[in-house]
Coordinates of C-alpha atoms in Angstrom, one line a residue:
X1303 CA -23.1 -8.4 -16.6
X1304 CA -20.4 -10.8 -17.9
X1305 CA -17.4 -9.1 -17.5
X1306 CA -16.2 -5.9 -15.5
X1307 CA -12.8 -4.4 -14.6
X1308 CA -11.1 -2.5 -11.5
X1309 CA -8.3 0.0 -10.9
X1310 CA -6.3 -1.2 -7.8
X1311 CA -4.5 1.9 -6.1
X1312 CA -1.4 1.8 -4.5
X1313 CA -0.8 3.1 -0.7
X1314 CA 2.0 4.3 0.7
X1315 CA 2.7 5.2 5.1
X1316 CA 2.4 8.6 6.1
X1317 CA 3.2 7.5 9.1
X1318 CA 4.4 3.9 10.7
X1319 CA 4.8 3.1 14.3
X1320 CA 5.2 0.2 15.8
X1321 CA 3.9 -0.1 19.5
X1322 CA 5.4 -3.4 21.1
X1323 CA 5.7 -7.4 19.9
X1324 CA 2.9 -9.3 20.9
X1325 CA 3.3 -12.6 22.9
X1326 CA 1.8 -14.6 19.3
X1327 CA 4.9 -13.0 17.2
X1328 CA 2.5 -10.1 15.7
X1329 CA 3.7 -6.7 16.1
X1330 CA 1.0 -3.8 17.2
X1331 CA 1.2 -1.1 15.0
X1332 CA -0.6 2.3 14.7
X1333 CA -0.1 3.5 11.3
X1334 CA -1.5 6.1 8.7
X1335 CA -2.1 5.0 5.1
X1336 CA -3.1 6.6 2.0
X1337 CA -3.7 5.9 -1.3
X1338 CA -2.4 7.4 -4.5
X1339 CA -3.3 7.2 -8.1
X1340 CA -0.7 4.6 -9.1
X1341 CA -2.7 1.8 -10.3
X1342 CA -2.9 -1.8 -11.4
X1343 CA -5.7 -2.9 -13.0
X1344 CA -7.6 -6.2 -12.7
X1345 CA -10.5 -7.3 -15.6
X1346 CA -12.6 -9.9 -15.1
X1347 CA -15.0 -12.5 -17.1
X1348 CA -17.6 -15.2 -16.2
X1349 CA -16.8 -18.4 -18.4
X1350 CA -18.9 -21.5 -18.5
X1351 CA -15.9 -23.5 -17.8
X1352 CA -15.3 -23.8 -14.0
X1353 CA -12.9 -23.0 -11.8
X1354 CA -10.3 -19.5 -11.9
X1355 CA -8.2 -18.8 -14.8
X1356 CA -5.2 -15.9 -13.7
X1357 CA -3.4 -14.1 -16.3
X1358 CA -0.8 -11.4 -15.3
X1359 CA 1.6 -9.4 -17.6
X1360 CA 4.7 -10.2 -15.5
X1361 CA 6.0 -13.3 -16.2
X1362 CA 7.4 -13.8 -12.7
X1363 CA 4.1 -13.5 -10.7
X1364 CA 2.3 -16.9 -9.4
X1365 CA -0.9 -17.8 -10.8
X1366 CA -2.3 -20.0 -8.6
X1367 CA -3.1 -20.0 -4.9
X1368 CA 0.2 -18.4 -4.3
X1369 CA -1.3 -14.8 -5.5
X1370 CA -3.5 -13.2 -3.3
X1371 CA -6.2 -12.5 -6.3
X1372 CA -6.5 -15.8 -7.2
X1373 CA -7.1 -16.9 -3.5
X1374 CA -9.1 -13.8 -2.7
X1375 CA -11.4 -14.8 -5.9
X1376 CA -11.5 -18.6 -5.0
X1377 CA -13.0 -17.6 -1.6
X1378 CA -15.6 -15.6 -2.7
X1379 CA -16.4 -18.1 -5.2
X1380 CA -16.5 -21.2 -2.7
X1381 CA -18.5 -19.2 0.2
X1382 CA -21.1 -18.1 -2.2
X1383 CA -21.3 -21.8 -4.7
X1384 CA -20.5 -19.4 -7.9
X1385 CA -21.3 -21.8 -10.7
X1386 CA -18.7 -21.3 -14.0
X1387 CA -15.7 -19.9 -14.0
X1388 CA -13.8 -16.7 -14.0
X1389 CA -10.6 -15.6 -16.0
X1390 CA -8.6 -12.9 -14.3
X1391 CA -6.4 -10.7 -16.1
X1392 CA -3.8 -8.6 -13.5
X1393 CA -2.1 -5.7 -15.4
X1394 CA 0.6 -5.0 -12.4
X1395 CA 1.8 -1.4 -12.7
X1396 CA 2.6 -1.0 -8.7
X1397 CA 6.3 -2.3 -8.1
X1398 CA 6.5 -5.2 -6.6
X1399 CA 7.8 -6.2 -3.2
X1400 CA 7.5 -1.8 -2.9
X1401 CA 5.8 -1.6 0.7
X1402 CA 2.9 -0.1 -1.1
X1403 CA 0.5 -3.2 -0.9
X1404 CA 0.4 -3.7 -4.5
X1405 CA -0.6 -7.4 -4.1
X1406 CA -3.0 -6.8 -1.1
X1407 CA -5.0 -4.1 -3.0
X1408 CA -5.3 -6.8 -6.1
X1409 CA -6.6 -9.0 -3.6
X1410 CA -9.3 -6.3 -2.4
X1411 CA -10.0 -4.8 -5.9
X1412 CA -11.4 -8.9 -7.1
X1413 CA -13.1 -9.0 -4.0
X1414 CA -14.8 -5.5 -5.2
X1415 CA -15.2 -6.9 -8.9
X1416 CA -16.6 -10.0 -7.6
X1417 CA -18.7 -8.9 -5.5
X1418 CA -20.2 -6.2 -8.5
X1419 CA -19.8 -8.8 -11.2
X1420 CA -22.1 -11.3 -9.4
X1421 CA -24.6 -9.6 -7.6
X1422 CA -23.6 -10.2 -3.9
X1423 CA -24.5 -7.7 -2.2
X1424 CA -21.7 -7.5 0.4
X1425 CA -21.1 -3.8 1.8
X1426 CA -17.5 -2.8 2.2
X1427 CA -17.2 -3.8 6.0
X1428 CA -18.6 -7.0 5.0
X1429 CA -16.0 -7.6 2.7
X1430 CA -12.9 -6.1 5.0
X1431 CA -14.2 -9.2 7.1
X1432 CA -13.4 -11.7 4.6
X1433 CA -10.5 -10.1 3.4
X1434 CA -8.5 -9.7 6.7
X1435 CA -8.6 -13.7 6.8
X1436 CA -5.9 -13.0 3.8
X1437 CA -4.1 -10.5 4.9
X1438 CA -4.0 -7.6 7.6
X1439 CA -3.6 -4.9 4.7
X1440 CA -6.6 -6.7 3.0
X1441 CA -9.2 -4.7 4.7
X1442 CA -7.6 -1.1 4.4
X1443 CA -7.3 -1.4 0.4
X1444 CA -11.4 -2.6 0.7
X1445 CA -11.4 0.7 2.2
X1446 CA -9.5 2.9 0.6
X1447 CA -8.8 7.1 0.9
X1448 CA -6.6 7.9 4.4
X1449 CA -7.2 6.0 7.6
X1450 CA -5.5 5.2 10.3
X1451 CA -4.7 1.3 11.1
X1452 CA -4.2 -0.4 14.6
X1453 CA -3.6 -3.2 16.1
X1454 CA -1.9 -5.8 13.6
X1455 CA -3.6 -3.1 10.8
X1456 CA -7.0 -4.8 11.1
X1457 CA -8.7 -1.8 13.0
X1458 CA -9.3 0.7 11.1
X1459 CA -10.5 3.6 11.2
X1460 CA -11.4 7.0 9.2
X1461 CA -9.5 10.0 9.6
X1462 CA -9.8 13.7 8.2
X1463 CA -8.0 13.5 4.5
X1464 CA -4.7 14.1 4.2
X1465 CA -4.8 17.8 2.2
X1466 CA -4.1 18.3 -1.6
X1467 CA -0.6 17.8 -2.5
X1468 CA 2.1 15.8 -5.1
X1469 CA 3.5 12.6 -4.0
X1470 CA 7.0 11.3 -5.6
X1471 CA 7.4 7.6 -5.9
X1472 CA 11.1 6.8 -5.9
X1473 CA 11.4 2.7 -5.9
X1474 CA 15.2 1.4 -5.8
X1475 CA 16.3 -1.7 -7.7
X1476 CA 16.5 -3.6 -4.2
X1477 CA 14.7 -6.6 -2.5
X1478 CA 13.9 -6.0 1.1
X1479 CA 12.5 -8.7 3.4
X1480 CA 9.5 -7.5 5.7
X1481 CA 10.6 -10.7 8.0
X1482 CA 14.0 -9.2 8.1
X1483 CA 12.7 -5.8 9.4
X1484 CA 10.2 -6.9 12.4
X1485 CA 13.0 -9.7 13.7
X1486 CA 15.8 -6.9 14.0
X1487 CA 13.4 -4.2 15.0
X1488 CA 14.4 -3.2 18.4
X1489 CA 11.6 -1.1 20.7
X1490 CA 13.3 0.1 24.0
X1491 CA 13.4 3.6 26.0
X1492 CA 15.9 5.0 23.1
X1493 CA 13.6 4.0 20.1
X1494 CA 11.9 7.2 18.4
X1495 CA 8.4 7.0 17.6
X1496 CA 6.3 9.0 15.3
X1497 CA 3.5 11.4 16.9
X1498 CA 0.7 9.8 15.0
X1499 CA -2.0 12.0 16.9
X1500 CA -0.2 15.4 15.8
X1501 CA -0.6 14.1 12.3
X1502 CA -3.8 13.2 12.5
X1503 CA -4.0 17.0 14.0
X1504 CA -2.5 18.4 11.5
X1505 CA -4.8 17.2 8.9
X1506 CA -8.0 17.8 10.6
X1507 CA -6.3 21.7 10.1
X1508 CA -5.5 20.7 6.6
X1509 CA -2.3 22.0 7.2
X1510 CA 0.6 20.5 4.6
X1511 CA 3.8 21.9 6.1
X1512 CA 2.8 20.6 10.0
X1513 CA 1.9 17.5 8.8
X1514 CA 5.3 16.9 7.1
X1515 CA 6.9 18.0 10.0
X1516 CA 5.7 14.8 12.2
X1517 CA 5.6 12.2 9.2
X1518 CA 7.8 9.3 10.7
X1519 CA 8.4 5.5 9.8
X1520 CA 10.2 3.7 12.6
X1521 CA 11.2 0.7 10.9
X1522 CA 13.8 3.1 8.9
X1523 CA 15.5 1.8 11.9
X1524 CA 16.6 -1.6 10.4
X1525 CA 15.5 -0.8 6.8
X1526 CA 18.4 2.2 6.1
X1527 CA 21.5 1.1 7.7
X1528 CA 20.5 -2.4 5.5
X1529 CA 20.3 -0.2 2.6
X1530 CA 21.4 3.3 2.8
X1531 CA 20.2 4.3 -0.5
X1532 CA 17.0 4.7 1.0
X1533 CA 18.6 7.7 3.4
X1534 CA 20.2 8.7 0.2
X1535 CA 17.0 9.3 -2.1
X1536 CA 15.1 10.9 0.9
X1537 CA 18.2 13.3 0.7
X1538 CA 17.4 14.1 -2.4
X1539 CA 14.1 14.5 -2.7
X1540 CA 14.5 17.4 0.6
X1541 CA 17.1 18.8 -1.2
X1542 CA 15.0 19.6 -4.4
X1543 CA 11.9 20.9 -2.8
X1544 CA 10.1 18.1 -0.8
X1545 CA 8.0 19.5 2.3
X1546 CA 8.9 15.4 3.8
X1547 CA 10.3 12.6 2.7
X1548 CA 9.8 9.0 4.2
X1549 CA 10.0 5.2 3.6
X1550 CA 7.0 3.6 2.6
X1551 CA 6.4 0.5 4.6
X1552 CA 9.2 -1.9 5.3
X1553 CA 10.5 -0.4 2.1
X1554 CA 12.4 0.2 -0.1
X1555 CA 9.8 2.6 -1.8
X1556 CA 10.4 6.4 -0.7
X1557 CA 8.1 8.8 -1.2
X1558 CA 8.5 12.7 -1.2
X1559 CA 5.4 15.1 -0.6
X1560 CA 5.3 18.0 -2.5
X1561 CA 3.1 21.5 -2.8
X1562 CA 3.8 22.4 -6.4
X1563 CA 4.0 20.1 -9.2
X1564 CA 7.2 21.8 -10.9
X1565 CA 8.9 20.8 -7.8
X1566 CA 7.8 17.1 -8.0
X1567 CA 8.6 17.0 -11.6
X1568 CA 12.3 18.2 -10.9
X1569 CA 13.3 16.2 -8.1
X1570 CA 11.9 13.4 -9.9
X1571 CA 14.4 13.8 -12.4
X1572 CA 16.8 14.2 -10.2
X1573 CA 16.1 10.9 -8.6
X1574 CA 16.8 9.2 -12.0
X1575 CA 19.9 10.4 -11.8
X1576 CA 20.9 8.8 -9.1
X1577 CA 22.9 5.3 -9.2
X1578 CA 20.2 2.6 -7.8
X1579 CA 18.0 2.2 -11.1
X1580 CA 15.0 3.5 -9.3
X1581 CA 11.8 3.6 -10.6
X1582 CA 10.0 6.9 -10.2
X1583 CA 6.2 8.5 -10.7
X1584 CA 5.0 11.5 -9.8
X1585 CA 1.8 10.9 -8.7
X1586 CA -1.5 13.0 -6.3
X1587 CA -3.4 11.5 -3.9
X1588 CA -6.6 8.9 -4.4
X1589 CA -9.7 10.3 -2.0

């Protein structure tokens, strides 16, 4: 095989907490992540001329070592004395800078590619290994489907899925710095955490509506009264027939979860109308 190609799914938080600041700087965090079908996509081809050749769509994005997939390709390629080359094409579909792991997952879908496209045999653990060296997210978009993620999101672990539903991406035209949120997080007696373990309840019952009831991020803390068109596209998602609505990540992506798909596809239009130039997608879950 001399070429292959890979869809790279999106993920958004169900449910974020964060558990204390480590002495090292890292914060612990026990967190539940799915994936959706929101994809980019990632082809690949062997060439006899060495070393990595990275191609995107977007103008913007790096294409050297400053993007994950080249690095997550050249490390393969070094560990395992890959002769050749490899052009990479990224087709990026997943906003970026979303807090949905868009550029995490690209790392982890080469890593999948690479692993098919040359024969290496690594199993998916094997690979979460190597990826975490990258990235803590690394490892969960290896693994995909609903999990939940501790300690600085490398341990992870599988949960029962999250049950059928409609998710609304709503993505505002705003930049918001993951640095920013941890420094002015502040965990005390006062600070609200999510109950991860009722979730995780509630979806062992398959049971939508209890689920929603418990979904939480608390690093909406910092990231709404920064930006409070985040609070304001949650609004409106609730208001038009969301079961929960919730920040995805550090932000600014918001998501609403849905039970019928008329719903989704109203408040999604609804959400255009609003003034931040969001990007929106109605989307289901990827198992």
């Amino acid at each position: 095989m001399d070429s292959t190609w890979i869809n790279a799914p999106a993920k958004i938080n169900i449910g974020l907490d964060v558990l204390r600041r480590r002495e090292d700087g890292y914060h612990e965090v026990k967190m539940i992540m799915q994936s959706i079908r929101l994809f980019d996509r990632l082809t690949l081809e062997k060439t006899d001329k060495p070393g990595i050749h990275l191609t995107t769509n977007l103008s913007f994005l790096p294409v050297n070592e400053d993007n994950l997939v080249y690095r997550s390709a050249k490390m393969l390629m070094e560990e395992f004395h890959i002769s050749g080359g490899l052009n990479i094409h990224l087709d990026k579909r997943i906003p970026v800078a979303a807090g949905m792991a868009g550029g995490s997952t690209d790392a982890a879908s080469c890593m999948l590619a690479i692993n098919e496209l040359y024969d290496l045999g690594l199993g998916k653990r094997n690979l979460m290994k190597r990826g975490v060296k990258l990235g803590a997210d690394i490892p969960y978009c290896v693994l995909k489907g609903t999990a939940l993620s501790e300690g600085i999101g490398e341990k992870l672990s599988t949960i029962p899925a999250m049950p059928d539903c409609h998710i609304l991406i709503a993505k505002p035209g705003i930049h918001v710095s993951t640095k920013f949120v941890y420094e002015n997080l502040v965990l005390d007696e006062n600070t609200v955490h999510p109950d991860i373990d009722r979730m995780i309840a509630a979806m062992k019952k398959r049971d939508l509506g209890e689920l929603c009831e418990h979904i939480g991020n608390v690093l909406e803390t910092v990231t709404i009264p920064a930006h409070p068109q985040i609070a304001a596209i949650k609004e409106c998602m609730m208001e038009h027939g969301a079961l929960g609505s919730l920040m995805s990540g550090s932000g600014p992506t918001v998501f609403g979860i849905f039970d019928d798909p008329e719903k989704a596809a109203f408040a999604k239009e609804k959400c255009r109308e609003l003034p931040y130039k969001c990007f929106v997608f109605v989307t289901d879950l990827y198992r």
